[in-house]
PDB file of C-alpha atoms in Angstrom:
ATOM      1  CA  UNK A   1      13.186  16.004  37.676  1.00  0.00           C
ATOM      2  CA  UNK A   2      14.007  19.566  35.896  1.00  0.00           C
ATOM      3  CA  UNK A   3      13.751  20.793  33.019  1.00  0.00           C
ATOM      4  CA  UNK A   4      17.528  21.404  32.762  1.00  0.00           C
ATOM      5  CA  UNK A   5      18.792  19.487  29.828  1.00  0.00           C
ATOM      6  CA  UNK A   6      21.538  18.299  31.642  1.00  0.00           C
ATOM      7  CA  UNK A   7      22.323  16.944  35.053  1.00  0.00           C
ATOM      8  CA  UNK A   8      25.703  16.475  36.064  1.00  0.00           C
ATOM      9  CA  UNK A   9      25.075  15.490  39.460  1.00  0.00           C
ATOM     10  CA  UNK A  10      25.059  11.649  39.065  1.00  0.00           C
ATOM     11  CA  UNK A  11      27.752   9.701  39.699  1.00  0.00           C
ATOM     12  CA  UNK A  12      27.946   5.836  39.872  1.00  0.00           C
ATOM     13  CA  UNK A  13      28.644   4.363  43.354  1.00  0.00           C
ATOM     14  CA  UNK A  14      31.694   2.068  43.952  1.00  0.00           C
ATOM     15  CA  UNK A  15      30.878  -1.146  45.663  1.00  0.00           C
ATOM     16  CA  UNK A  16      32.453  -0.372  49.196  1.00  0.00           C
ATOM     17  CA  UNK A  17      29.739   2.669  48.540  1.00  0.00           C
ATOM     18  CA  UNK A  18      26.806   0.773  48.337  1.00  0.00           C
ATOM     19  CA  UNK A  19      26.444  -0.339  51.965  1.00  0.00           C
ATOM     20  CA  UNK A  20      25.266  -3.433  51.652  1.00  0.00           C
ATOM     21  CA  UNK A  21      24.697  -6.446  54.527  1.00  0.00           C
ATOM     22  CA  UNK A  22      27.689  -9.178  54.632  1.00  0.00           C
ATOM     23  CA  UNK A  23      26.193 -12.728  54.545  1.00  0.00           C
ATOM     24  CA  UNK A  24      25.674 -12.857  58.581  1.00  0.00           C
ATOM     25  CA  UNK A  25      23.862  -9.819  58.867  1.00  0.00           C
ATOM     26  CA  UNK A  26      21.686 -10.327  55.685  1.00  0.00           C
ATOM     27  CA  UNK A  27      20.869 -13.761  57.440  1.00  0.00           C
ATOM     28  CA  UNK A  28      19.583 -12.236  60.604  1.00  0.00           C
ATOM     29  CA  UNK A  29      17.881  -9.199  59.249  1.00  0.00           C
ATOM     30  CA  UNK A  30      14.473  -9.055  58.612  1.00  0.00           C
ATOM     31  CA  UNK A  31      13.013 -10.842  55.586  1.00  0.00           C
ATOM     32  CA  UNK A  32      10.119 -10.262  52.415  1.00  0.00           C
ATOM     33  CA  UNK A  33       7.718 -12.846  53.848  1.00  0.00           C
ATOM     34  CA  UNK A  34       7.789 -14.785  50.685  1.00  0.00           C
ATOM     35  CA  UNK A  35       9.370 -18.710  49.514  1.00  0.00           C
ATOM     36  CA  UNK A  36      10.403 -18.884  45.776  1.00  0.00           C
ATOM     37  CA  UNK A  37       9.204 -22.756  44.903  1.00  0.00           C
ATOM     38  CA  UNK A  38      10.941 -23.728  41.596  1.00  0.00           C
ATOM     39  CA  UNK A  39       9.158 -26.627  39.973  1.00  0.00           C
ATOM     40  CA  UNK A  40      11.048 -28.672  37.879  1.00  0.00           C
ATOM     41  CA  UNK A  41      13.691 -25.804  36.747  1.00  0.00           C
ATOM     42  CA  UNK A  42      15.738 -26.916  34.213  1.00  0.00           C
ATOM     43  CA  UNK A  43      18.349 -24.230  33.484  1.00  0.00           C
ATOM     44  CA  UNK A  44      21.125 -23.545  36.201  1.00  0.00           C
ATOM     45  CA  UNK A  45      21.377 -20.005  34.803  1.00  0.00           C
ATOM     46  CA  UNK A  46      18.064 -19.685  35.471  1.00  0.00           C
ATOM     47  CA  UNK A  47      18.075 -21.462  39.494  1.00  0.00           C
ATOM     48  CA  UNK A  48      21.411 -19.035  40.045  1.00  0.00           C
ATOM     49  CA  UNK A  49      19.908 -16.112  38.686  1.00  0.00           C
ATOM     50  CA  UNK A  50      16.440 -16.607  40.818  1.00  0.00           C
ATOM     51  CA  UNK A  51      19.163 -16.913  43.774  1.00  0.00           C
ATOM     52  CA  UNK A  52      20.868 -13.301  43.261  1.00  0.00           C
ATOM     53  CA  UNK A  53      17.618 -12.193  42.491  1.00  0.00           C
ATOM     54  CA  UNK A  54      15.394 -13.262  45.757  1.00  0.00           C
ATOM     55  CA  UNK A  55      19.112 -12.209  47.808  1.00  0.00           C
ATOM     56  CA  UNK A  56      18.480  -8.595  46.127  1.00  0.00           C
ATOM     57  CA  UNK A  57      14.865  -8.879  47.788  1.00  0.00           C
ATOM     58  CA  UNK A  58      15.472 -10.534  50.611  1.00  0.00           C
ATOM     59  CA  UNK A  59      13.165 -13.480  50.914  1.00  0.00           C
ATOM     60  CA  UNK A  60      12.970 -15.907  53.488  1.00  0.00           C
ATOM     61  CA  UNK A  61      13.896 -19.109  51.161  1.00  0.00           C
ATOM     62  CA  UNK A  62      14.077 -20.778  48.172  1.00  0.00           C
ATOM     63  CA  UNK A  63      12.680 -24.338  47.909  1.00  0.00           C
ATOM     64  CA  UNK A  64      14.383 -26.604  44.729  1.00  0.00           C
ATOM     65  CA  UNK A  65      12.114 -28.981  43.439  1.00  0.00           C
ATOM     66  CA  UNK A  66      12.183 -31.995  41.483  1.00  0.00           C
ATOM     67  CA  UNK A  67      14.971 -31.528  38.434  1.00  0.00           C
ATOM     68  CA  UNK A  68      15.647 -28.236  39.591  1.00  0.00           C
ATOM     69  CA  UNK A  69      19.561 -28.714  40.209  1.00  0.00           C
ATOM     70  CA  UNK A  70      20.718 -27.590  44.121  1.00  0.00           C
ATOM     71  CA  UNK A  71      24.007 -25.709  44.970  1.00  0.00           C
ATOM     72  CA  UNK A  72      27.096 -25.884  44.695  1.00  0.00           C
ATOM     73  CA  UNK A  73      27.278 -26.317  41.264  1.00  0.00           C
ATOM     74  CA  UNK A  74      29.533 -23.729  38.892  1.00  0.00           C
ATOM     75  CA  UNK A  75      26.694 -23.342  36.310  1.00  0.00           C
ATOM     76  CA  UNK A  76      24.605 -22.245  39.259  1.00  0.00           C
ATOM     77  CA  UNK A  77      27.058 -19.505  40.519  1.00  0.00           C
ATOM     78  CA  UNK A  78      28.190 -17.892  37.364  1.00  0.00           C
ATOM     79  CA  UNK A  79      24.913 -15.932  37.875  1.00  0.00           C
ATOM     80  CA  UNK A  80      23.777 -16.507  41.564  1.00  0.00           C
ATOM     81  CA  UNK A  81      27.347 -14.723  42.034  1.00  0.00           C
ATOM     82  CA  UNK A  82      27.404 -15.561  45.748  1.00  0.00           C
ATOM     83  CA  UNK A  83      23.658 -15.680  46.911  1.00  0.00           C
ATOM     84  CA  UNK A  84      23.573 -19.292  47.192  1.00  0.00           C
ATOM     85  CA  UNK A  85      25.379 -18.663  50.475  1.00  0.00           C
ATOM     86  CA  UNK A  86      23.094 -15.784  51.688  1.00  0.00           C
ATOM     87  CA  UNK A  87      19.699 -17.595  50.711  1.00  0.00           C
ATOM     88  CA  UNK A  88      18.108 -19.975  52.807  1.00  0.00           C
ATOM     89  CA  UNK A  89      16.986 -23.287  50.264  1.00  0.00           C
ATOM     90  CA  UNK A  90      15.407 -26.790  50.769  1.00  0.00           C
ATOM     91  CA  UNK A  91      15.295 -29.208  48.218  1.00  0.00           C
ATOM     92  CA  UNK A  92      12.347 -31.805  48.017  1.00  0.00           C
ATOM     93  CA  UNK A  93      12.205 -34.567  45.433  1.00  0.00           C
ATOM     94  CA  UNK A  94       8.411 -33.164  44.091  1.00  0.00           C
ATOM     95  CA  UNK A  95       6.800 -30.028  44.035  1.00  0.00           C
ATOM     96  CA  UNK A  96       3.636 -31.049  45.911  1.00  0.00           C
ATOM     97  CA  UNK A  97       6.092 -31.839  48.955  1.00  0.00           C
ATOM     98  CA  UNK A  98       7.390 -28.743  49.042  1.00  0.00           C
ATOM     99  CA  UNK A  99       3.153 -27.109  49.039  1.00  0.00           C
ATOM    100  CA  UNK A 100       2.262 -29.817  51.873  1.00  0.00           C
ATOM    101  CA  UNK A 101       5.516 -28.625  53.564  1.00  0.00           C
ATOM    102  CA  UNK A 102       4.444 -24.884  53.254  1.00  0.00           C
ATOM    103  CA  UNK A 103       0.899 -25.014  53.377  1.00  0.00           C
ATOM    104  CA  UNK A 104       1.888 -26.838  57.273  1.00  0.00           C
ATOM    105  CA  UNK A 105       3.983 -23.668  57.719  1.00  0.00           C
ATOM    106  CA  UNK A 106       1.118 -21.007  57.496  1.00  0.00           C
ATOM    107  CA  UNK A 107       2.080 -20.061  54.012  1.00  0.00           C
ATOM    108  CA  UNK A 108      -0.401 -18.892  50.915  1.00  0.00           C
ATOM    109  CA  UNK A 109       0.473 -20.943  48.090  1.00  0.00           C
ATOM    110  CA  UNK A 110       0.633 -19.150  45.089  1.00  0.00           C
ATOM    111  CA  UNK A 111       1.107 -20.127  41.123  1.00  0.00           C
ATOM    112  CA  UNK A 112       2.530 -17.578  38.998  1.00  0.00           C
ATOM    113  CA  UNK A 113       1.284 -18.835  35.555  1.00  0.00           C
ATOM    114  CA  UNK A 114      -0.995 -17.927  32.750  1.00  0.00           C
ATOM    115  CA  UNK A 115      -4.292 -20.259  34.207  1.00  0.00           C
ATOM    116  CA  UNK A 116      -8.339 -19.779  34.024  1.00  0.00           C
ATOM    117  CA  UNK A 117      -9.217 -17.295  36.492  1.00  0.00           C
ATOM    118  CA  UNK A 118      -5.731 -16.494  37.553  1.00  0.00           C
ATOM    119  CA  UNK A 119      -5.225 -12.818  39.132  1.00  0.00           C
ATOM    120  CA  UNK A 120      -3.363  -9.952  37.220  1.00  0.00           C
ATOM    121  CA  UNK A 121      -0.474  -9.087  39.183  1.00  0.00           C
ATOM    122  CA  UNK A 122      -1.152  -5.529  39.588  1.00  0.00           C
ATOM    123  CA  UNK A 123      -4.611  -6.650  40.444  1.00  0.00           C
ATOM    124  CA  UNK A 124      -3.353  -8.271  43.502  1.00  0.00           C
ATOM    125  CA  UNK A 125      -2.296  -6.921  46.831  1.00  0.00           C
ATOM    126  CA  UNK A 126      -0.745  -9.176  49.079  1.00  0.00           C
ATOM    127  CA  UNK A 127      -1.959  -8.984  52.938  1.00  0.00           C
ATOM    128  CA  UNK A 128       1.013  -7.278  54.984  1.00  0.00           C
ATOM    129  CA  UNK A 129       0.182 -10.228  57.753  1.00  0.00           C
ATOM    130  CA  UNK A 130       0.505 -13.126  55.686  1.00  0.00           C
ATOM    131  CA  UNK A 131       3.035 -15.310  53.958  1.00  0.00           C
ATOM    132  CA  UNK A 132       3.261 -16.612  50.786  1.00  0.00           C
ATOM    133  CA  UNK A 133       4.775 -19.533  48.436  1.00  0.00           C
ATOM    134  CA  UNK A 134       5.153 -18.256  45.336  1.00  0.00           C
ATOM    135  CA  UNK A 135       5.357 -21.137  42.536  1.00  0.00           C
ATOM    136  CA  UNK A 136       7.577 -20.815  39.089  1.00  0.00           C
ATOM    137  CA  UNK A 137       7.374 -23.362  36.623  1.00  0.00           C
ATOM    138  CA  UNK A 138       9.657 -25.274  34.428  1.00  0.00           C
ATOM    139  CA  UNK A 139      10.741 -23.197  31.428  1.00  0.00           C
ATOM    140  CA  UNK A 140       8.217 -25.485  28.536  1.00  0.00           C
ATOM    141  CA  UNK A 141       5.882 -26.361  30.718  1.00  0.00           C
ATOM    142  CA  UNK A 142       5.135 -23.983  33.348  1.00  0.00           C
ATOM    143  CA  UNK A 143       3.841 -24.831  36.745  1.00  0.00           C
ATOM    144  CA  UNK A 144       3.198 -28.513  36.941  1.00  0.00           C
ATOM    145  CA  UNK A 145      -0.720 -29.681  36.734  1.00  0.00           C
ATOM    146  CA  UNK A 146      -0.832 -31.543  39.697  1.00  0.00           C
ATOM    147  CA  UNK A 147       0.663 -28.716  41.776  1.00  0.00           C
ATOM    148  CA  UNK A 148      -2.051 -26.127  39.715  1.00  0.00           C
ATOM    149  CA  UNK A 149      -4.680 -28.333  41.848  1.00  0.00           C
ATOM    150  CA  UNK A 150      -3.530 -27.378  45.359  1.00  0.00           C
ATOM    151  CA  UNK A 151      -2.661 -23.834  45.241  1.00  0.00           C
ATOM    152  CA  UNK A 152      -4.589 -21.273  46.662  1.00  0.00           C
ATOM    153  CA  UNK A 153      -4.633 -18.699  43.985  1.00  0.00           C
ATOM    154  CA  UNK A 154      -2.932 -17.918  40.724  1.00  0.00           C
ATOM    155  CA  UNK A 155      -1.519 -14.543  39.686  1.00  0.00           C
ATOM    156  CA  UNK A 156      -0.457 -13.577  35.922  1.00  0.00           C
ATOM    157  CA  UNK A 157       1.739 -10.895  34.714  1.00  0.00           C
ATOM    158  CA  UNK A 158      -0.063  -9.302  32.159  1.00  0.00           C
ATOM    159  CA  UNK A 159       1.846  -9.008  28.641  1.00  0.00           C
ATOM    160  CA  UNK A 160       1.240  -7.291  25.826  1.00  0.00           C
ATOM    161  CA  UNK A 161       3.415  -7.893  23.321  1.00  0.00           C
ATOM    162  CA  UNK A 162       3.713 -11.201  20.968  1.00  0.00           C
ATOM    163  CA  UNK A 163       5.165 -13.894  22.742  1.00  0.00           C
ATOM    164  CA  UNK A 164       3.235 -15.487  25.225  1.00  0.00           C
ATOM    165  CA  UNK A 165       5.813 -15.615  28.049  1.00  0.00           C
ATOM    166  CA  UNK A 166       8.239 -13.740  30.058  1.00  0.00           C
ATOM    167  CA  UNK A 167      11.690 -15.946  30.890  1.00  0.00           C
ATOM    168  CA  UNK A 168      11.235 -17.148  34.347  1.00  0.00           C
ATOM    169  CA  UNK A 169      14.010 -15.061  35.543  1.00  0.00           C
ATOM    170  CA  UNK A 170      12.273 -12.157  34.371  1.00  0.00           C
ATOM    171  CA  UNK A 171       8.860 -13.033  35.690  1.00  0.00           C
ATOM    172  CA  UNK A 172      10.283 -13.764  39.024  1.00  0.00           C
ATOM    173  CA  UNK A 173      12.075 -10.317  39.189  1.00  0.00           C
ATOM    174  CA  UNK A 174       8.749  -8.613  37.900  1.00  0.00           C
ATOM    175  CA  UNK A 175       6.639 -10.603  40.905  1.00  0.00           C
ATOM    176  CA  UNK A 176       9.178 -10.106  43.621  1.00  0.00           C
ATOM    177  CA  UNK A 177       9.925  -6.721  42.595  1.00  0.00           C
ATOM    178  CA  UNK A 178       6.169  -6.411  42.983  1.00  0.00           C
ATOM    179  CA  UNK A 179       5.246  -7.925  46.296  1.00  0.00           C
ATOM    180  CA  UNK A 180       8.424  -5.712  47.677  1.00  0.00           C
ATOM    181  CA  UNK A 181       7.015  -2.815  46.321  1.00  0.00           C
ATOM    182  CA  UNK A 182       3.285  -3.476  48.046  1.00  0.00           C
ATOM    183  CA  UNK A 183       4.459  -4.876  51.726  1.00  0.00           C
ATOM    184  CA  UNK A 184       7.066  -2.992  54.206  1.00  0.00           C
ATOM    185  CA  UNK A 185       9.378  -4.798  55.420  1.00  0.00           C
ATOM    186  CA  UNK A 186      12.162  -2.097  56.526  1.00  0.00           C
TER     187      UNK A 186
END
Protein backbone atom coordinates (compact mmCIF):
# COMPACT_ATOMS: atom_id res chain seq x y z
CA UNK A 1 0.00 0.00 0.00
CA UNK A 2 0.93 3.89 -0.71
CA UNK A 3 0.26 6.67 0.58
CA UNK A 4 -1.39 7.96 -2.63
CA UNK A 5 -4.93 8.80 -1.83
CA UNK A 6 -6.09 7.21 -4.72
CA UNK A 7 -5.48 4.07 -6.68
CA UNK A 8 -6.94 3.65 -9.90
CA UNK A 9 -5.37 0.54 -10.75
CA UNK A 10 -8.11 -1.94 -9.61
CA UNK A 11 -10.40 -3.28 -11.71
CA UNK A 12 -12.94 -6.11 -11.01
CA UNK A 13 -12.32 -9.40 -12.90
CA UNK A 14 -15.04 -10.90 -15.20
CA UNK A 15 -15.79 -14.50 -14.54
CA UNK A 16 -14.11 -16.06 -17.75
CA UNK A 17 -11.10 -13.93 -15.89
CA UNK A 18 -10.97 -15.67 -12.86
CA UNK A 19 -9.49 -18.99 -14.02
CA UNK A 20 -11.10 -21.19 -12.11
CA UNK A 21 -11.19 -25.39 -12.27
CA UNK A 22 -14.44 -26.88 -14.18
CA UNK A 23 -16.07 -29.62 -12.00
CA UNK A 24 -13.64 -32.54 -13.47
CA UNK A 25 -10.56 -30.89 -12.82
CA UNK A 26 -11.57 -29.48 -9.34
CA UNK A 27 -12.43 -33.26 -8.65
CA UNK A 28 -9.01 -34.55 -9.45
CA UNK A 29 -6.91 -31.77 -8.11
CA UNK A 30 -5.44 -31.84 -4.97
CA UNK A 31 -7.56 -31.32 -1.85
CA UNK A 32 -7.48 -29.27 1.97
CA UNK A 33 -7.16 -32.51 3.94
CA UNK A 34 -10.24 -31.74 5.87
CA UNK A 35 -14.27 -33.46 6.05
CA UNK A 36 -16.99 -30.86 7.01
CA UNK A 37 -19.42 -33.24 9.39
CA UNK A 38 -22.78 -31.39 9.75
CA UNK A 39 -24.69 -32.67 12.73
CA UNK A 40 -28.16 -32.37 12.64
CA UNK A 41 -28.25 -29.09 10.25
CA UNK A 42 -31.43 -27.80 10.01
CA UNK A 43 -31.39 -24.92 7.50
CA UNK A 44 -30.84 -25.79 3.69
CA UNK A 45 -29.42 -22.27 3.28
CA UNK A 46 -27.15 -23.08 5.68
CA UNK A 47 -26.08 -27.08 4.18
CA UNK A 48 -25.87 -25.13 0.51
CA UNK A 49 -23.95 -22.39 1.71
CA UNK A 50 -21.33 -24.80 3.74
CA UNK A 51 -21.26 -26.54 0.10
CA UNK A 52 -20.04 -23.32 -1.98
CA UNK A 53 -18.09 -22.58 0.86
CA UNK A 54 -15.84 -25.96 1.44
CA UNK A 55 -15.89 -25.93 -2.94
CA UNK A 56 -14.14 -22.33 -2.48
CA UNK A 57 -11.56 -24.30 -0.16
CA UNK A 58 -11.38 -27.29 -1.62
CA UNK A 59 -11.98 -30.00 0.90
CA UNK A 60 -12.04 -33.51 0.43
CA UNK A 61 -15.91 -34.06 1.55
CA UNK A 62 -18.77 -33.19 3.23
CA UNK A 63 -20.54 -35.79 5.41
CA UNK A 64 -24.67 -34.95 6.05
CA UNK A 65 -25.80 -36.17 9.16
CA UNK A 66 -28.91 -36.98 10.78
CA UNK A 67 -31.71 -34.09 9.77
CA UNK A 68 -29.25 -32.40 7.84
CA UNK A 69 -31.20 -32.47 4.36
CA UNK A 70 -28.87 -34.11 1.24
CA UNK A 71 -28.83 -32.76 -2.40
CA UNK A 72 -30.66 -32.15 -4.83
CA UNK A 73 -32.95 -30.10 -3.24
CA UNK A 74 -33.72 -26.25 -4.64
CA UNK A 75 -33.47 -24.72 -1.10
CA UNK A 76 -30.04 -26.31 -1.02
CA UNK A 77 -28.78 -24.78 -4.37
CA UNK A 78 -30.05 -21.29 -4.21
CA UNK A 79 -26.82 -20.82 -2.17
CA UNK A 80 -24.56 -23.93 -2.83
CA UNK A 81 -24.94 -22.35 -6.50
CA UNK A 82 -23.45 -25.45 -8.12
CA UNK A 83 -20.98 -26.99 -5.49
CA UNK A 84 -23.15 -29.77 -4.67
CA UNK A 85 -21.82 -31.23 -7.92
CA UNK A 86 -18.10 -30.41 -7.28
CA UNK A 87 -18.11 -31.64 -3.50
CA UNK A 88 -17.70 -35.04 -2.58
CA UNK A 89 -20.72 -35.88 0.39
CA UNK A 90 -21.94 -39.00 2.34
CA UNK A 91 -24.90 -39.01 4.25
CA UNK A 92 -25.22 -41.25 7.47
CA UNK A 93 -28.40 -41.49 9.50
CA UNK A 94 -26.31 -40.26 13.00
CA UNK A 95 -23.46 -38.27 13.61
CA UNK A 96 -21.48 -40.83 15.63
CA UNK A 97 -21.55 -43.02 12.30
CA UNK A 98 -20.12 -40.64 10.41
CA UNK A 99 -16.90 -40.23 13.58
CA UNK A 100 -16.65 -44.24 13.64
CA UNK A 101 -16.57 -43.96 9.79
CA UNK A 102 -13.74 -41.27 9.93
CA UNK A 103 -11.96 -42.08 12.89
CA UNK A 104 -11.49 -45.85 10.64
CA UNK A 105 -10.22 -43.52 7.89
CA UNK A 106 -7.14 -41.98 9.76
CA UNK A 107 -8.95 -38.77 10.38
CA UNK A 108 -8.66 -36.28 13.67
CA UNK A 109 -12.02 -35.67 14.79
CA UNK A 110 -12.60 -32.32 15.65
CA UNK A 111 -15.69 -30.25 17.38
CA UNK A 112 -15.92 -26.73 16.58
CA UNK A 113 -18.04 -25.52 19.58
CA UNK A 114 -17.85 -23.37 22.62
CA UNK A 115 -16.90 -26.61 25.28
CA UNK A 116 -14.63 -26.86 28.66
CA UNK A 117 -11.18 -26.92 27.61
CA UNK A 118 -11.83 -26.45 23.97
CA UNK A 119 -8.79 -24.81 21.89
CA UNK A 120 -8.92 -21.14 20.53
CA UNK A 121 -8.72 -21.34 16.94
CA UNK A 122 -5.81 -19.20 16.45
CA UNK A 123 -4.32 -21.19 19.23
CA UNK A 124 -4.31 -24.20 17.10
CA UNK A 125 -2.11 -25.31 14.29
CA UNK A 126 -3.12 -28.16 12.46
CA UNK A 127 -0.23 -30.86 11.59
CA UNK A 128 0.53 -30.50 7.69
CA UNK A 129 0.56 -34.63 7.78
CA UNK A 130 -2.67 -35.24 9.21
CA UNK A 131 -6.35 -35.17 8.44
CA UNK A 132 -9.09 -33.91 10.08
CA UNK A 133 -13.08 -34.13 10.65
CA UNK A 134 -14.17 -31.05 11.50
CA UNK A 135 -17.72 -31.17 13.37
CA UNK A 136 -20.56 -28.21 13.07
CA UNK A 137 -23.51 -28.39 15.04
CA UNK A 138 -27.14 -27.85 14.64
CA UNK A 139 -28.00 -24.15 14.65
CA UNK A 140 -29.84 -24.27 18.72
CA UNK A 141 -28.01 -26.78 19.86
CA UNK A 142 -24.60 -27.01 18.65
CA UNK A 143 -22.61 -30.14 18.32
CA UNK A 144 -24.60 -33.02 19.67
CA UNK A 145 -23.49 -34.41 23.36
CA UNK A 146 -23.00 -37.76 22.50
CA UNK A 147 -20.75 -36.89 19.55
CA UNK A 148 -18.82 -34.13 22.19
CA UNK A 149 -17.74 -37.62 23.93
CA UNK A 150 -15.74 -39.11 21.04
CA UNK A 151 -13.92 -36.35 19.50
CA UNK A 152 -10.47 -35.83 19.82
CA UNK A 153 -10.25 -32.19 20.51
CA UNK A 154 -12.42 -29.12 20.44
CA UNK A 155 -11.49 -25.76 18.92
CA UNK A 156 -13.50 -22.33 19.59
CA UNK A 157 -13.52 -19.21 17.66
CA UNK A 158 -12.99 -16.66 20.01
CA UNK A 159 -15.72 -13.72 20.01
CA UNK A 160 -15.86 -10.70 21.45
CA UNK A 161 -18.75 -9.04 20.96
CA UNK A 162 -22.39 -9.75 22.64
CA UNK A 163 -23.91 -12.61 21.23
CA UNK A 164 -22.59 -15.78 22.06
CA UNK A 165 -22.41 -17.33 18.56
CA UNK A 166 -21.28 -16.92 15.10
CA UNK A 167 -24.02 -18.44 12.33
CA UNK A 168 -22.65 -21.73 11.35
CA UNK A 169 -22.02 -20.56 7.93
CA UNK A 170 -19.88 -18.00 9.25
CA UNK A 171 -17.99 -20.12 11.71
CA UNK A 172 -17.34 -22.65 9.09
CA UNK A 173 -15.89 -19.99 6.66
CA UNK A 174 -13.80 -18.49 9.66
CA UNK A 175 -12.36 -22.33 10.49
CA UNK A 176 -11.81 -23.36 6.93
CA UNK A 177 -10.53 -20.12 5.96
CA UNK A 178 -8.21 -20.83 8.87
CA UNK A 179 -6.89 -24.32 8.43
CA UNK A 180 -6.28 -23.11 4.55
CA UNK A 181 -4.41 -20.38 5.68
CA UNK A 182 -2.00 -22.68 8.16
CA UNK A 183 -1.46 -25.97 5.75
CA UNK A 184 -0.16 -25.84 1.90
CA UNK A 185 -1.84 -27.54 -0.18
CA UNK A 186 -0.86 -25.87 -3.72
Amino acid sequence: MTNDPINNDYKKLKLDELNRASVDEFKVQKKLPVVVVLDNVRSMHNIGSIFRTSDGFAVEQICLCGITAQPPHREIEKTALGATQSISWLYFEDTLQAVEHLRAEGYKIIAIEQAQNSIMLNNFTPAGDEKYALIFGNEVNGVSDDVMQKIDACIEIPQFGTKHSFNIVVSAGIVLWDFFSKITIL
